[in-house]
Amino acid sequence: MAALESPQPAATATAMRHAFGNVLSVLILVLIGVLAFSIRLFSVIKYESVIHEFDPYFNYRVTQFLSKNGIYEFWNWFDDRTWYPLGRVIGGTVYPGLTLTAGTIWWFLNSLNIPLSVETVCVFTAPVFSAFASWATYLLTQEVKGSGAGLAAAVLLAMVPSYISRSVAGSYDNEAVAIFALIFTFYLYIKTLNTGSLFYATLNALAYFYMVCSWGGYTFIINLIPMHVLLCIVTGRYSPRLYIAYAPLVVLGTLLAALVPVVGFNAVLTSEHFASFLVFIIIHVVALVYYIKGILTPKMFKVAVTLVVSIGMVVCFIVVAILVALVASSPTGGWSGRSLSLLDPTYASKYIPIIASVSEHQPPTWPSYFMDINVLAFLVPAGIIACFSPLSDSSSFVVLYIVMSVYFSGVMVRLMLVLAPAACIMSGIALSQAFDVFTGSIKYQLGRSSNSTDDAEDTNNAPKDDASAGKTDKGEEIVKERSSKKGKKKEREPADKPSVKSKAKKKALVLPLETSIVALLLLIMLGAFYVIHCVWAAAEAYSAPSIVLTSQSRDGLHVFDDFRESYAWLSHNTDVDDKVASWWDYGYQTTAMANRTVIVDNNTWNNTHIATVGTAMSSPEKAAWEIFNSLDVKYVLVVFGGLIGYPSDDINKFLWMVRIGGGVFPHIKEADYLRDGQYRINSEATPTMLNCLMYKLSYYRFVETDGKGYDRVRRTEIGKKHFKLTHFEEVFTSHHWMVRIYKLKPARNRIRGRAKKLKSKTTSAGWSSKSEKKNPWV
């Protein structure tokens, strides 16, 4: 009876231990969510609750429209305040996931009588979803290597600077919810792969649909998963679970993706999706072969396989021929410009300067890896090695994920955001495995030393009893061996061998006590360094909103609020129907904050329209006036940082205006603005540079600030200091000269002096020809 009752306390203790572990894991996950949310509030604490950057202002404006007018008006909204005179159909050209998510949160909170403004909801959407992303990372990593690795990966993602840069409070951009959708889709794919459940497969398709609604980076998912499926098939790891995980995703996911207006038929017509369809055919051929193998004899199986493979090759050939025909009909091979830039990093700089001009589309530098993922860069290789012991379907997926994300992040700095979750997963696996080894070694060494002390005391006290007990034990064993049958011996031998191997394996992982303690301390120091770096990045590097600038000096903190000052001036001192021209970077902010019509904005969908503005900025004053007048522009806004040292001004962006304009209008040549291949604004600058509109609007009256005209960004004195404007007049310059606004002079003011010198007949003819609005490039 005692032998039968003894396992019950052990089972109860095990159950209690598991229950306590689950409760502790839930508590830790809650704390990780609080950490992920709170570390992103530095921007609100240090500055104020304000929308950051440029694109978030458009998302905020769309969310305002949605909350005010409803979902049906949102889908049919034609915005006539952007891309004048073309306009833009918002419902068909925007990824609606972020807007619908924030709008739903705002509606839900107001239905509970929590009267939060739309702006407040938009500001805090990203920090909330960063907590969701941390929990999704835990679920994904837990499916791969257990809960310990999942908790480590979750806490790493909650603080990683690369993700913080896109999810601080006020960063109301698509990536705020898209990273959560990306990780959660991968988790459901791995969950389906491990369980073979059709329920999780359906949820995976729905999660993929949410990702398609949220961000154009969904193409990363629909290419990475087919690559993993093909890898499993090639390495002989096909199973029905793999089929269930992939086939519903392609069918349901593609149908749901086609429902998103901005995607539409691109879900089946663009090259980004062709890999998923090709692998879809391959997995069906493989599934059919395995099915036939199970119901036919070996001889019949060979014949059937030959037939199936032949038919499969014919079908694949037909599909490939159709895809080639579709690709050949497109000048870009069916690929989008950004996708071609990822496949060929030199493509954008050669053919699409508008893509290459965006700073976040540039390749990252090596220091940016240390800045954005810090010590994770050193832990990732260890995590990859841990995934190979043993290698499973789920661990092979995360290895493929980290490899592909490392490549894409090396092409485009924006995709460091995709690398961050993969790096956190791998680093969490590495840290979990390392802690298991080191703590297990310390526990084993301490237990071994205590056992050796007890054994020594027992041998000194009762050596005779042990000897007699040993003899009786041997006698009992001999009796048992004689009474046992040969079959029982054979069953006992294989049961004993694995235990010997496992003991040998455990001994191989045991490290000396001193080594384990030192390694454990080093890991703790490494974690402390990571935490310090992440807190600094969140508080200093990524918390400052681009619309409000600050600088620290001996006198204290200086705040430069020139952008909002300028937009407020436009809102209060111009007519509602006035058109404002600027470089496309400031289009979203001008529309959202000044409520004025703009010519181009950050959507950059029409390269010719942007090239027209770039050509105007690159042209002499008279030609620029004619271009802007043909577009019914009344005000021109330029950003200038030469006085306070703001480097992201229009003079530094000017060469991109020249390149984009020259790509459409050949008379604009970059060489005319360079002196010996160097971009200069001093006395050595070319006459074309000194007489272009951008130079004049930026440096007009600049010499009055210090008497020399010294540009603090370019660190030189300007070349042309004293000049007058004939076709534009200055109407506003912000406090720190960061934003300057000019008004186009009317036509009669430009020719009044000439009219006195001409005859009345000639004057009237000249007046009628000059007053016509025409674009010389049409």
mmCIF file of N, CA and C in Angstrom, residues 681-749:
data_model
loop_
_atom_site.group_PDB
_atom_site.id
_atom_site.type_symbol
_atom_site.label_atom_id
_atom_site.label_comp_id
_atom_site.label_asym_id
_atom_site.label_seq_id
_atom_site.Cartn_x
_atom_site.Cartn_y
_atom_site.Cartn_z
ATOM 1 N N ILE A 681 27.207 75.892 -52.283
ATOM 2 C CA ILE A 681 26.316 77.046 -52.214
ATOM 3 C C ILE A 681 27.109 78.326 -51.911
ATOM 4 N N ASN A 682 28.440 78.208 -51.887
ATOM 5 C CA ASN A 682 29.286 79.366 -51.589
ATOM 6 C C ASN A 682 29.640 80.101 -52.883
ATOM 7 N N SER A 683 30.707 80.893 -52.843
ATOM 8 C CA SER A 683 31.109 81.678 -54.012
ATOM 9 C C SER A 683 31.527 80.812 -55.189
ATOM 10 N N GLU A 684 31.846 79.541 -54.972
ATOM 11 C CA GLU A 684 32.222 78.646 -56.058
ATOM 12 C C GLU A 684 31.037 77.929 -56.685
ATOM 13 N N ALA A 685 29.832 78.214 -56.222
ATOM 14 C CA ALA A 685 28.649 77.579 -56.788
ATOM 15 C C ALA A 685 28.432 78.043 -58.222
ATOM 16 N N THR A 686 27.779 77.223 -59.005
ATOM 17 C CA THR A 686 27.534 77.538 -60.419
ATOM 18 C C THR A 686 26.459 78.612 -60.540
ATOM 19 N N PRO A 687 26.458 79.363 -61.638
ATOM 20 C CA PRO A 687 25.397 80.373 -61.831
ATOM 21 C C PRO A 687 23.989 79.769 -61.831
ATOM 22 N N THR A 688 23.857 78.560 -62.355
ATOM 23 C CA THR A 688 22.537 77.905 -62.348
ATOM 24 C C THR A 688 22.054 77.679 -60.926
ATOM 25 N N MET A 689 22.965 77.301 -60.046
ATOM 26 C CA MET A 689 22.609 77.072 -58.649
ATOM 27 C C MET A 689 22.263 78.389 -57.959
ATOM 28 N N LEU A 690 23.042 79.417 -58.199
ATOM 29 C CA LEU A 690 22.839 80.685 -57.512
ATOM 30 C C LEU A 690 21.568 81.397 -57.968
ATOM 31 N N ASN A 691 21.082 81.078 -59.153
ATOM 32 C CA ASN A 691 19.901 81.760 -59.693
ATOM 33 C C ASN A 691 18.627 80.927 -59.634
ATOM 34 N N CYS A 692 18.696 79.693 -59.107
ATOM 35 C CA CYS A 692 17.497 78.861 -59.045
ATOM 36 C C CYS A 692 16.581 79.356 -57.925
ATOM 37 N N LEU A 693 15.318 78.984 -58.008
ATOM 38 C CA LEU A 693 14.330 79.476 -57.058
ATOM 39 C C LEU A 693 14.606 79.004 -55.637
ATOM 40 N N MET A 694 15.027 77.734 -55.463
ATOM 41 C CA MET A 694 15.260 77.213 -54.124
ATOM 42 C C MET A 694 16.343 78.006 -53.411
ATOM 43 N N TYR A 695 17.414 78.353 -54.121
ATOM 44 C CA TYR A 695 18.486 79.131 -53.512
ATOM 45 C C TYR A 695 17.973 80.496 -53.079
ATOM 46 N N LYS A 696 17.186 81.152 -53.937
ATOM 47 C CA LYS A 696 16.725 82.504 -53.623
ATOM 48 C C LYS A 696 15.728 82.516 -52.477
ATOM 49 N N LEU A 697 14.806 81.559 -52.477
ATOM 50 C CA LEU A 697 13.814 81.546 -51.403
ATOM 51 C C LEU A 697 14.425 81.173 -50.060
ATOM 52 N N SER A 698 15.494 80.386 -50.084
ATOM 53 C CA SER A 698 16.134 79.983 -48.826
ATOM 54 C C SER A 698 17.011 81.090 -48.263
ATOM 55 N N TYR A 699 17.771 81.771 -49.126
ATOM 56 C CA TYR A 699 18.780 82.723 -48.660
ATOM 57 C C TYR A 699 18.374 84.175 -48.832
ATOM 58 N N TYR A 700 17.120 84.450 -49.160
ATOM 59 C CA TYR A 700 16.679 85.826 -49.283
ATOM 60 C C TYR A 700 16.754 86.524 -47.920
ATOM 61 N N ARG A 701 17.476 87.633 -47.876
ATOM 62 C CA ARG A 701 17.721 88.446 -46.674
ATOM 63 C C ARG A 701 18.496 87.695 -45.597
ATOM 64 N N PHE A 702 19.119 86.578 -45.938
ATOM 65 C CA PHE A 702 19.841 85.811 -44.929
ATOM 66 C C PHE A 702 21.066 86.551 -44.423
ATOM 67 N N VAL A 703 21.648 87.390 -45.260
ATOM 68 C CA VAL A 703 22.846 88.139 -44.859
ATOM 69 C C VAL A 703 22.529 89.127 -43.744
ATOM 70 N N GLU A 704 21.260 89.487 -43.584
ATOM 71 C CA GLU A 704 20.889 90.438 -42.538
ATOM 72 C C GLU A 704 20.980 89.832 -41.130
ATOM 73 N N THR A 705 21.062 88.527 -41.038
ATOM 74 C CA THR A 705 21.085 87.891 -39.716
ATOM 75 C C THR A 705 22.410 88.090 -39.005
ATOM 76 N N ASP A 706 23.522 87.990 -39.728
ATOM 77 C CA ASP A 706 24.838 88.138 -39.090
ATOM 78 C C ASP A 706 25.783 89.030 -39.881
ATOM 79 N N GLY A 707 25.328 89.567 -41.021
ATOM 80 C CA GLY A 707 26.172 90.423 -41.841
ATOM 81 C C GLY A 707 27.094 89.676 -42.782
ATOM 82 N N LYS A 708 27.197 88.345 -42.635
ATOM 83 C CA LYS A 708 28.094 87.554 -43.489
ATOM 84 C C LYS A 708 27.338 86.514 -44.318
ATOM 85 N N GLY A 709 26.207 86.087 -43.835
ATOM 86 C CA GLY A 709 25.472 85.035 -44.531
ATOM 87 C C GLY A 709 26.117 83.678 -44.336
ATOM 88 N N TYR A 710 26.475 83.361 -43.084
ATOM 89 C CA TYR A 710 27.147 82.097 -42.798
ATOM 90 C C TYR A 710 26.110 80.998 -42.555
ATOM 91 N N ASP A 711 26.191 79.939 -43.345
ATOM 92 C CA ASP A 711 25.278 78.805 -43.243
ATOM 93 C C ASP A 711 25.868 77.793 -42.260
ATOM 94 N N ARG A 712 25.172 77.534 -41.161
ATOM 95 C CA ARG A 712 25.690 76.652 -40.121
ATOM 96 C C ARG A 712 25.581 75.169 -40.496
ATOM 97 N N VAL A 713 24.722 74.839 -41.419
ATOM 98 C CA VAL A 713 24.614 73.448 -41.856
ATOM 99 C C VAL A 713 25.718 73.118 -42.839
ATOM 100 N N ARG A 714 25.880 73.954 -43.855
ATOM 101 C CA ARG A 714 26.929 73.721 -44.863
ATOM 102 C C ARG A 714 28.286 74.245 -44.411
ATOM 103 N N ARG A 715 28.301 75.019 -43.328
ATOM 104 C CA ARG A 715 29.537 75.553 -42.726
ATOM 105 C C ARG A 715 30.360 76.372 -43.714
ATOM 106 N N THR A 716 29.682 77.306 -44.336
ATOM 107 C CA THR A 716 30.334 78.197 -45.290
ATOM 108 C C THR A 716 29.463 79.422 -45.492
ATOM 109 N N GLU A 717 30.071 80.478 -46.022
ATOM 110 C CA GLU A 717 29.310 81.667 -46.374
ATOM 111 C C GLU A 717 28.660 81.469 -47.735
ATOM 112 N N ILE A 718 27.449 81.973 -47.865
ATOM 113 C CA ILE A 718 26.730 81.785 -49.117
ATOM 114 C C ILE A 718 27.390 82.609 -50.226
ATOM 115 N N GLY A 719 27.172 82.166 -51.458
ATOM 116 C CA GLY A 719 27.826 82.817 -52.587
ATOM 117 C C GLY A 719 27.157 84.103 -53.014
ATOM 118 N N LYS A 720 25.831 84.103 -53.112
ATOM 119 C CA LYS A 720 25.084 85.276 -53.549
ATOM 120 C C LYS A 720 24.315 85.808 -52.350
ATOM 121 N N LYS A 721 24.750 86.994 -51.844
ATOM 122 C CA LYS A 721 24.211 87.492 -50.580
ATOM 123 C C LYS A 721 23.139 88.548 -50.762
ATOM 124 N N HIS A 722 23.323 89.446 -51.720
ATOM 125 C CA HIS A 722 22.414 90.574 -51.894
ATOM 126 C C HIS A 722 21.677 90.417 -53.220
ATOM 127 N N PHE A 723 20.402 90.177 -53.131
ATOM 128 C CA PHE A 723 19.577 90.064 -54.336
ATOM 129 C C PHE A 723 18.137 90.375 -53.960
ATOM 130 N N LYS A 724 17.339 90.660 -54.973
ATOM 131 C CA LYS A 724 15.927 90.973 -54.776
ATOM 132 C C LYS A 724 15.068 89.964 -55.527
ATOM 133 N N LEU A 725 13.860 89.789 -55.041
ATOM 134 C CA LEU A 725 12.890 88.905 -55.690
ATOM 135 C C LEU A 725 11.962 89.739 -56.553
ATOM 136 N N THR A 726 11.748 89.283 -57.776
ATOM 137 C CA THR A 726 10.914 90.006 -58.721
ATOM 138 C C THR A 726 9.539 89.379 -58.921
ATOM 139 N N HIS A 727 9.430 88.077 -58.700
ATOM 140 C CA HIS A 727 8.180 87.385 -58.957
ATOM 141 C C HIS A 727 7.544 86.803 -57.691
ATOM 142 N N PHE A 728 8.250 86.888 -56.585
ATOM 143 C CA PHE A 728 7.746 86.380 -55.302
ATOM 144 C C PHE A 728 7.969 87.434 -54.237
ATOM 145 N N GLU A 729 7.135 87.434 -53.223
ATOM 146 C CA GLU A 729 7.308 88.338 -52.092
ATOM 147 C C GLU A 729 7.221 87.549 -50.781
ATOM 148 N N GLU A 730 8.091 87.891 -49.871
ATOM 149 C CA GLU A 730 8.111 87.211 -48.576
ATOM 150 C C GLU A 730 6.931 87.674 -47.733
ATOM 151 N N VAL A 731 6.177 86.714 -47.208
ATOM 152 C CA VAL A 731 5.025 87.059 -46.371
ATOM 153 C C VAL A 731 5.176 86.539 -44.950
ATOM 154 N N PHE A 732 6.047 85.536 -44.742
ATOM 155 C CA PHE A 732 6.204 85.010 -43.386
ATOM 156 C C PHE A 732 7.539 84.280 -43.279
ATOM 157 N N THR A 733 8.232 84.550 -42.178
ATOM 158 C CA THR A 733 9.433 83.796 -41.804
ATOM 159 C C THR A 733 9.320 83.484 -40.320
ATOM 160 N N SER A 734 9.474 82.217 -39.974
ATOM 161 C CA SER A 734 9.282 81.796 -38.586
ATOM 162 C C SER A 734 10.371 82.365 -37.686
ATOM 163 N N HIS A 735 10.188 82.171 -36.401
ATOM 164 C CA HIS A 735 11.052 82.807 -35.405
ATOM 165 C C HIS A 735 12.522 82.437 -35.588
ATOM 166 N N HIS A 736 12.802 81.194 -35.893
ATOM 167 C CA HIS A 736 14.180 80.744 -36.068
ATOM 168 C C HIS A 736 14.556 80.540 -37.544
ATOM 169 N N TRP A 737 13.774 81.131 -38.414
ATOM 170 C CA TRP A 737 14.024 81.105 -39.859
ATOM 171 C C TRP A 737 13.956 79.681 -40.431
ATOM 172 N N MET A 738 13.295 78.772 -39.741
ATOM 173 C CA MET A 738 13.225 77.397 -40.240
ATOM 174 C C MET A 738 12.227 77.234 -41.374
ATOM 175 N N VAL A 739 11.134 77.982 -41.329
ATOM 176 C CA VAL A 739 10.104 77.903 -42.364
ATOM 177 C C VAL A 739 9.899 79.296 -42.938
ATOM 178 N N ARG A 740 9.940 79.362 -44.268
ATOM 179 C CA ARG A 740 9.753 80.630 -44.958
ATOM 180 C C ARG A 740 8.648 80.459 -45.997
ATOM 181 N N ILE A 741 7.720 81.395 -46.012
ATOM 182 C CA ILE A 741 6.571 81.330 -46.903
ATOM 183 C C ILE A 741 6.589 82.559 -47.811
ATOM 184 N N TYR A 742 6.416 82.325 -49.098
ATOM 185 C CA TYR A 742 6.431 83.388 -50.105
ATOM 186 C C TYR A 742 5.118 83.340 -50.890
ATOM 187 N N LYS A 743 4.701 84.508 -51.343
ATOM 188 C CA LYS A 743 3.481 84.639 -52.133
ATOM 189 C C LYS A 743 3.834 85.016 -53.564
ATOM 190 N N LEU A 744 3.172 84.392 -54.518
ATOM 191 C CA LEU A 744 3.389 84.732 -55.915
ATOM 192 C C LEU A 744 2.822 86.119 -56.197
ATOM 193 N N LYS A 745 3.615 86.954 -56.825
ATOM 194 C CA LYS A 745 3.131 88.283 -57.200
ATOM 195 C C LYS A 745 2.169 88.154 -58.376
ATOM 196 N N PRO A 746 1.167 89.025 -58.433
ATOM 197 C CA PRO A 746 0.255 88.976 -59.571
ATOM 198 C C PRO A 746 0.943 89.426 -60.849
ATOM 199 N N ALA A 747 0.373 89.067 -61.970
ATOM 200 C CA ALA A 747 1.011 89.325 -63.266
ATOM 201 C C ALA A 747 1.174 90.804 -63.534
ATOM 202 N N ARG A 748 0.221 91.632 -63.151
ATOM 203 C CA ARG A 748 0.304 93.058 -63.484
ATOM 204 C C ARG A 748 1.444 93.742 -62.751
ATOM 205 N N ASN A 749 1.785 93.294 -61.573
ATOM 206 C CA ASN A 749 2.901 93.887 -60.837
ATOM 207 C C ASN A 749 4.235 93.589 -61.500
#
